[in-house]
PDB file of C-alpha atoms in Angstrom:
ATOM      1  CA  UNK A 235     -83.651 -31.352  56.281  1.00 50.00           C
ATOM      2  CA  UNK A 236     -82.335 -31.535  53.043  1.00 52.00           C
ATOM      3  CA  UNK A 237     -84.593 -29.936  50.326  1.00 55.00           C
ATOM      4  CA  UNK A 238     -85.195 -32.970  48.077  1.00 55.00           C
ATOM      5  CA  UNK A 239     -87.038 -30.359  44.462  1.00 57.00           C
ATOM      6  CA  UNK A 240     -84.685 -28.799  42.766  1.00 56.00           C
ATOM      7  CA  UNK A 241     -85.747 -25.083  44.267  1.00 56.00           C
ATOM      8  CA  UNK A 242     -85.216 -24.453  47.459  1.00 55.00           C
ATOM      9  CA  UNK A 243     -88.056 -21.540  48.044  1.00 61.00           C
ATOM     10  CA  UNK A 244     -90.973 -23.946  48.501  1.00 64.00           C
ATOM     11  CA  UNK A 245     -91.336 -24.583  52.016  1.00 69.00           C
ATOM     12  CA  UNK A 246     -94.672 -24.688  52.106  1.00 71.00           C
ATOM     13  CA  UNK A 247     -95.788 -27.462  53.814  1.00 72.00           C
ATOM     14  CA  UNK A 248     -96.326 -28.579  57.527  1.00 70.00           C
ATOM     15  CA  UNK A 249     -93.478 -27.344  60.176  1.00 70.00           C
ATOM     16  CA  UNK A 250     -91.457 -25.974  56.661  1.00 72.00           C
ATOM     17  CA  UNK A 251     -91.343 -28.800  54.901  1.00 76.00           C
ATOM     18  CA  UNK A 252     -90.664 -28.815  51.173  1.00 80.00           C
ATOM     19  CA  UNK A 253     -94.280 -29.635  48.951  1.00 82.00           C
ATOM     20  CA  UNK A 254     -93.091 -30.540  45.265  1.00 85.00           C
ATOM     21  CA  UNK A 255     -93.242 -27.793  42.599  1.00 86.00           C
ATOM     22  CA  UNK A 256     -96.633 -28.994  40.859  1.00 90.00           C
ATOM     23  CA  UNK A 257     -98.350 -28.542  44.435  1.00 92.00           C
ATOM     24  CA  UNK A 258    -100.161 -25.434  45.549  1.00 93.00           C
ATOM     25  CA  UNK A 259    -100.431 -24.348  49.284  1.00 93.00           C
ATOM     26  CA  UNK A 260    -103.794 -22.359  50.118  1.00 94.00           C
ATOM     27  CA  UNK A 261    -105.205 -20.809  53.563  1.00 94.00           C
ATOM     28  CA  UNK A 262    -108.036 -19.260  54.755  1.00 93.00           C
ATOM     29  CA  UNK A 263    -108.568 -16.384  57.513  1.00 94.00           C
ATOM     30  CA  UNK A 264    -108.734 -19.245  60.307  1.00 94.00           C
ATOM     31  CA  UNK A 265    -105.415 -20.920  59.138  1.00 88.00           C
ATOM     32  CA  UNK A 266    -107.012 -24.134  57.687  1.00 92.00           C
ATOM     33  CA  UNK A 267    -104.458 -25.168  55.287  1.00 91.00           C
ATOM     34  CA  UNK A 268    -104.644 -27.118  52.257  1.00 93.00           C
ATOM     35  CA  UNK A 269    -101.599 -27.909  49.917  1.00 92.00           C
ATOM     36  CA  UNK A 270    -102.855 -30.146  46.811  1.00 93.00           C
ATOM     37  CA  UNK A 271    -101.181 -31.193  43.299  1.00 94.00           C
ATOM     38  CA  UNK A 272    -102.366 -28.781  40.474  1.00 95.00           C
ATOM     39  CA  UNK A 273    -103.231 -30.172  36.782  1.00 94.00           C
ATOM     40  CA  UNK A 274    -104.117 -34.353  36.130  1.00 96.00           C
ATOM     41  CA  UNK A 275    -105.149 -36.178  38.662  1.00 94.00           C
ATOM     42  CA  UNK A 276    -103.570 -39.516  39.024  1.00 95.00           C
ATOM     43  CA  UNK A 277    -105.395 -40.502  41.766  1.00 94.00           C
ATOM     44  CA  UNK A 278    -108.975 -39.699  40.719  1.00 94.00           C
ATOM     45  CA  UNK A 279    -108.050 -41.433  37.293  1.00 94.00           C
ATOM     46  CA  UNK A 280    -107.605 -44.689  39.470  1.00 94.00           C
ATOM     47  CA  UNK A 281    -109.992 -44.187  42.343  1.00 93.00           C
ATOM     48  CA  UNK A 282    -112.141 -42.266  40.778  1.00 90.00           C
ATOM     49  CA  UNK A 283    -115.112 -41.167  43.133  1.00 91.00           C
ATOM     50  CA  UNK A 284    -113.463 -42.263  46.563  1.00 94.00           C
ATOM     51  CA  UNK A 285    -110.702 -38.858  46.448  1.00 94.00           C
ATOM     52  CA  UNK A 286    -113.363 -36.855  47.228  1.00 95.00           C
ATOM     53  CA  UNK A 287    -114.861 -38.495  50.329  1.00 96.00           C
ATOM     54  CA  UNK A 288    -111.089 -38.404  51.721  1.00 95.00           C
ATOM     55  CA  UNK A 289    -110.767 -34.818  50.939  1.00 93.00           C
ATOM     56  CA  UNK A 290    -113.673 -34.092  52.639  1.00 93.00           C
ATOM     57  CA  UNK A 291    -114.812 -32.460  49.177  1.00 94.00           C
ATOM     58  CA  UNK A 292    -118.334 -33.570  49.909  1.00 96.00           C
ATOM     59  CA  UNK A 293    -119.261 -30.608  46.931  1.00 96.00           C
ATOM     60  CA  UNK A 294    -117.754 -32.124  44.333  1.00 96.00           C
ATOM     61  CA  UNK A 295    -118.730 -35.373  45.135  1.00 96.00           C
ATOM     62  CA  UNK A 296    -122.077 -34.923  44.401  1.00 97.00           C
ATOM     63  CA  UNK A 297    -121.444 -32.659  41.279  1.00 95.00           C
ATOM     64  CA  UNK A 298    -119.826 -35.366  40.384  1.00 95.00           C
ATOM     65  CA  UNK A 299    -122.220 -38.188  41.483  1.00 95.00           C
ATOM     66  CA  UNK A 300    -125.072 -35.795  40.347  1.00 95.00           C
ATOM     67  CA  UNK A 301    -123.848 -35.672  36.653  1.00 94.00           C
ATOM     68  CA  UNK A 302    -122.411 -39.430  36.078  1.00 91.00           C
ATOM     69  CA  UNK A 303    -125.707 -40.569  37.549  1.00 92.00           C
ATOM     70  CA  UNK A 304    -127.883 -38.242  35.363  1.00 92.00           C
ATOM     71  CA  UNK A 305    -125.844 -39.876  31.751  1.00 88.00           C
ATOM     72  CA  UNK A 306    -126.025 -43.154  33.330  1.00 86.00           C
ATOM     73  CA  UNK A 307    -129.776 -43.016  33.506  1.00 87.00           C
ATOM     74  CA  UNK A 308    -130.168 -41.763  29.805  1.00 85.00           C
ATOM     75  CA  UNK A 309    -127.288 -44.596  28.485  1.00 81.00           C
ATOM     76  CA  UNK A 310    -130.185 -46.826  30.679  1.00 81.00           C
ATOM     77  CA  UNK A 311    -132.860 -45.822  28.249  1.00 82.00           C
ATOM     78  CA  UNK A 312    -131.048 -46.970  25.211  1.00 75.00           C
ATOM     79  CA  UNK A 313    -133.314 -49.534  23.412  1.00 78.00           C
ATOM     80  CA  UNK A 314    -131.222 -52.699  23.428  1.00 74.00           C
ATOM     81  CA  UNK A 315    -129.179 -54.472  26.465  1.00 72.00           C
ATOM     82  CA  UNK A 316    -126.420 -54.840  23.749  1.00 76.00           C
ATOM     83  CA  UNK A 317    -126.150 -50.611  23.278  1.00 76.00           C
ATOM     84  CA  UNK A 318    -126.285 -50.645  26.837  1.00 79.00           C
ATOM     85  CA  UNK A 319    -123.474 -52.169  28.302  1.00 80.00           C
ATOM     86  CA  UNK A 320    -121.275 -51.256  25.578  1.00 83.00           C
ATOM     87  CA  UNK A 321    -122.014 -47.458  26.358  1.00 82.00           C
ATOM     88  CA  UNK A 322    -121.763 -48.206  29.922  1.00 84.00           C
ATOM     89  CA  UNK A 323    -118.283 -49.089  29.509  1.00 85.00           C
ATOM     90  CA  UNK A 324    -117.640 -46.470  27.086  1.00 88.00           C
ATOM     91  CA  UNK A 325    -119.167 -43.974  30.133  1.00 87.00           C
ATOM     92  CA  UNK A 326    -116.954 -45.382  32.459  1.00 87.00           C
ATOM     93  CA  UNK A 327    -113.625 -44.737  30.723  1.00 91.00           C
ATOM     94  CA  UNK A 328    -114.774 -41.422  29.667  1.00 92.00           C
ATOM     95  CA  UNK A 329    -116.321 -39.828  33.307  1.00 91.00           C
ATOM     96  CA  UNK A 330    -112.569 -41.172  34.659  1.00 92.00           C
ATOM     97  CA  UNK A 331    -110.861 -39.818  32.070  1.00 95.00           C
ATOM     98  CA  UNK A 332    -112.662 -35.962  32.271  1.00 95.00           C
ATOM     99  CA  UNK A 333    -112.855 -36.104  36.341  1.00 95.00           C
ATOM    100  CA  UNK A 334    -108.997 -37.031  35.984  1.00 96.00           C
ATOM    101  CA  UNK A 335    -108.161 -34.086  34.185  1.00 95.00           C
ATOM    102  CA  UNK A 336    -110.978 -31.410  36.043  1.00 96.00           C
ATOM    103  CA  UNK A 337    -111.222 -32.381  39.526  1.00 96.00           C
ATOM    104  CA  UNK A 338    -108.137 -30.709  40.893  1.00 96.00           C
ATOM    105  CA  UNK A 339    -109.226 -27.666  38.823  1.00 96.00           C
ATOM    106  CA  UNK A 340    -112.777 -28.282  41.027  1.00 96.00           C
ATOM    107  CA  UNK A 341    -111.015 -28.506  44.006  1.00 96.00           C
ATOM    108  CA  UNK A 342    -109.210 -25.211  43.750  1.00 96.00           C
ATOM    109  CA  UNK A 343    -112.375 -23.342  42.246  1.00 95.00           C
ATOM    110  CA  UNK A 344    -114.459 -24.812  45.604  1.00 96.00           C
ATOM    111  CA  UNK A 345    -111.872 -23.797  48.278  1.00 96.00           C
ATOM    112  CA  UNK A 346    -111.579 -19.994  46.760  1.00 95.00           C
ATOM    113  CA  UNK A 347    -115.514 -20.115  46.944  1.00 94.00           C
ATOM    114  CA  UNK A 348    -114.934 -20.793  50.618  1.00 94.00           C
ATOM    115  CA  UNK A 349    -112.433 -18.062  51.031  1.00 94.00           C
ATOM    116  CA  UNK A 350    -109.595 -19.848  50.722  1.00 95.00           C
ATOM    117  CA  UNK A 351    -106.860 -17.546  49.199  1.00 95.00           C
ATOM    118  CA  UNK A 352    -103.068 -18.556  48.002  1.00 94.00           C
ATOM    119  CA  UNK A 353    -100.390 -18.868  50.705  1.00 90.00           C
ATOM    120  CA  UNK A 354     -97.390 -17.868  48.878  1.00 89.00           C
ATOM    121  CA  UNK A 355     -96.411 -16.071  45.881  1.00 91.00           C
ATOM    122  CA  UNK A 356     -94.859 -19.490  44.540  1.00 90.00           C
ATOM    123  CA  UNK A 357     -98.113 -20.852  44.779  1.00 92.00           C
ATOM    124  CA  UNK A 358    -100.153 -17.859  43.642  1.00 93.00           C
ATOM    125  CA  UNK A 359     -98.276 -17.640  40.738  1.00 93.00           C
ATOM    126  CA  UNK A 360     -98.084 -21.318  39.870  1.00 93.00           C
ATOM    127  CA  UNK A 361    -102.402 -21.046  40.109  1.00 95.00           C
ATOM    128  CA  UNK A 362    -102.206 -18.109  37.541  1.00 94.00           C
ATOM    129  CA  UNK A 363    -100.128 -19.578  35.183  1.00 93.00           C
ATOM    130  CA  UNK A 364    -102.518 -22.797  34.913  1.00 93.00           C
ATOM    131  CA  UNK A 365    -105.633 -20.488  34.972  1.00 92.00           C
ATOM    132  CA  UNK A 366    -106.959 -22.422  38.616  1.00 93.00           C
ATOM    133  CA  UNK A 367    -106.964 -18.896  40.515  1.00 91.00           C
ATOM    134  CA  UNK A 368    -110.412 -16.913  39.198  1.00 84.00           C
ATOM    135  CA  UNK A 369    -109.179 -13.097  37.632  1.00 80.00           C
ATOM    136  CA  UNK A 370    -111.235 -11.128  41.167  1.00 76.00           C
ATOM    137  CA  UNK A 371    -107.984 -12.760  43.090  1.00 74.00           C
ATOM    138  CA  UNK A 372    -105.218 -11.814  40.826  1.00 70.00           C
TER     139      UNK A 372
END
């Protein structure tokens, strides 16, 4: 198979296949394997809490449901219904726009606290550079 990224040292994935260069491959001592993007997440922007349950992330999930719901209930105190809904949307934007740019960061942080480790140079590298792989692993 033709190697559709530009370099051709990335065959990471399944069976050799080619991940794209913005993807990290990591592995633990039983093989599991997990190859996701590093940096803004695209999908979390637009589905916001549903990556996580098809991950399997269930951590995150509820750090995530944990700290939206906590805000939420404080924006529900606000005195008027008119203060309320206008923070509520203001929330909303704002908890997809910071889980957008953390979660993969998350992600990462959760699978080396599961001893997960890096699976190639390429990728171990890429991690560093972005500041995703903690200094104890460098």
């Amino acid at each position: 198979m033709q190697n559709p990224f530009q370099n051709g040292d990335n065959n990471e994935g399944p069976n050799g296949l080619p991940v794209p260069p913005n993807y990290a491959t990591v592995k633990n001592e039983n093989g599991d394997v997990r190859i996701a993007k590093v940096g803004f997440s695209w999908t979390v922007l637009w589905f916001n809490l549903i990556v996580p349950i098809f991950r399997g992330d269930w951590y995150n999930l509820l750090c995530m449901v944990g700290i939206e719901m906590g805000v939420l209930f404080g924006i529900y105190s606000l005195p008027t219904n008119n203060m309320v809904s206008y923070a509520m949307s203001v929330a909303s934007v704002a908890f997809n726009l910071v889980w957008a740019g953390l979660y993969n960061l998350m992600y990462f942080r959760h699978l080396f606290n599961r001893g997960f480790k890096p699976a190639t140079d390429r990728s171990k590298e890429l991690l560093t550079r972005v500041g995703y792989l903690p200094k104890a692993m460098r």
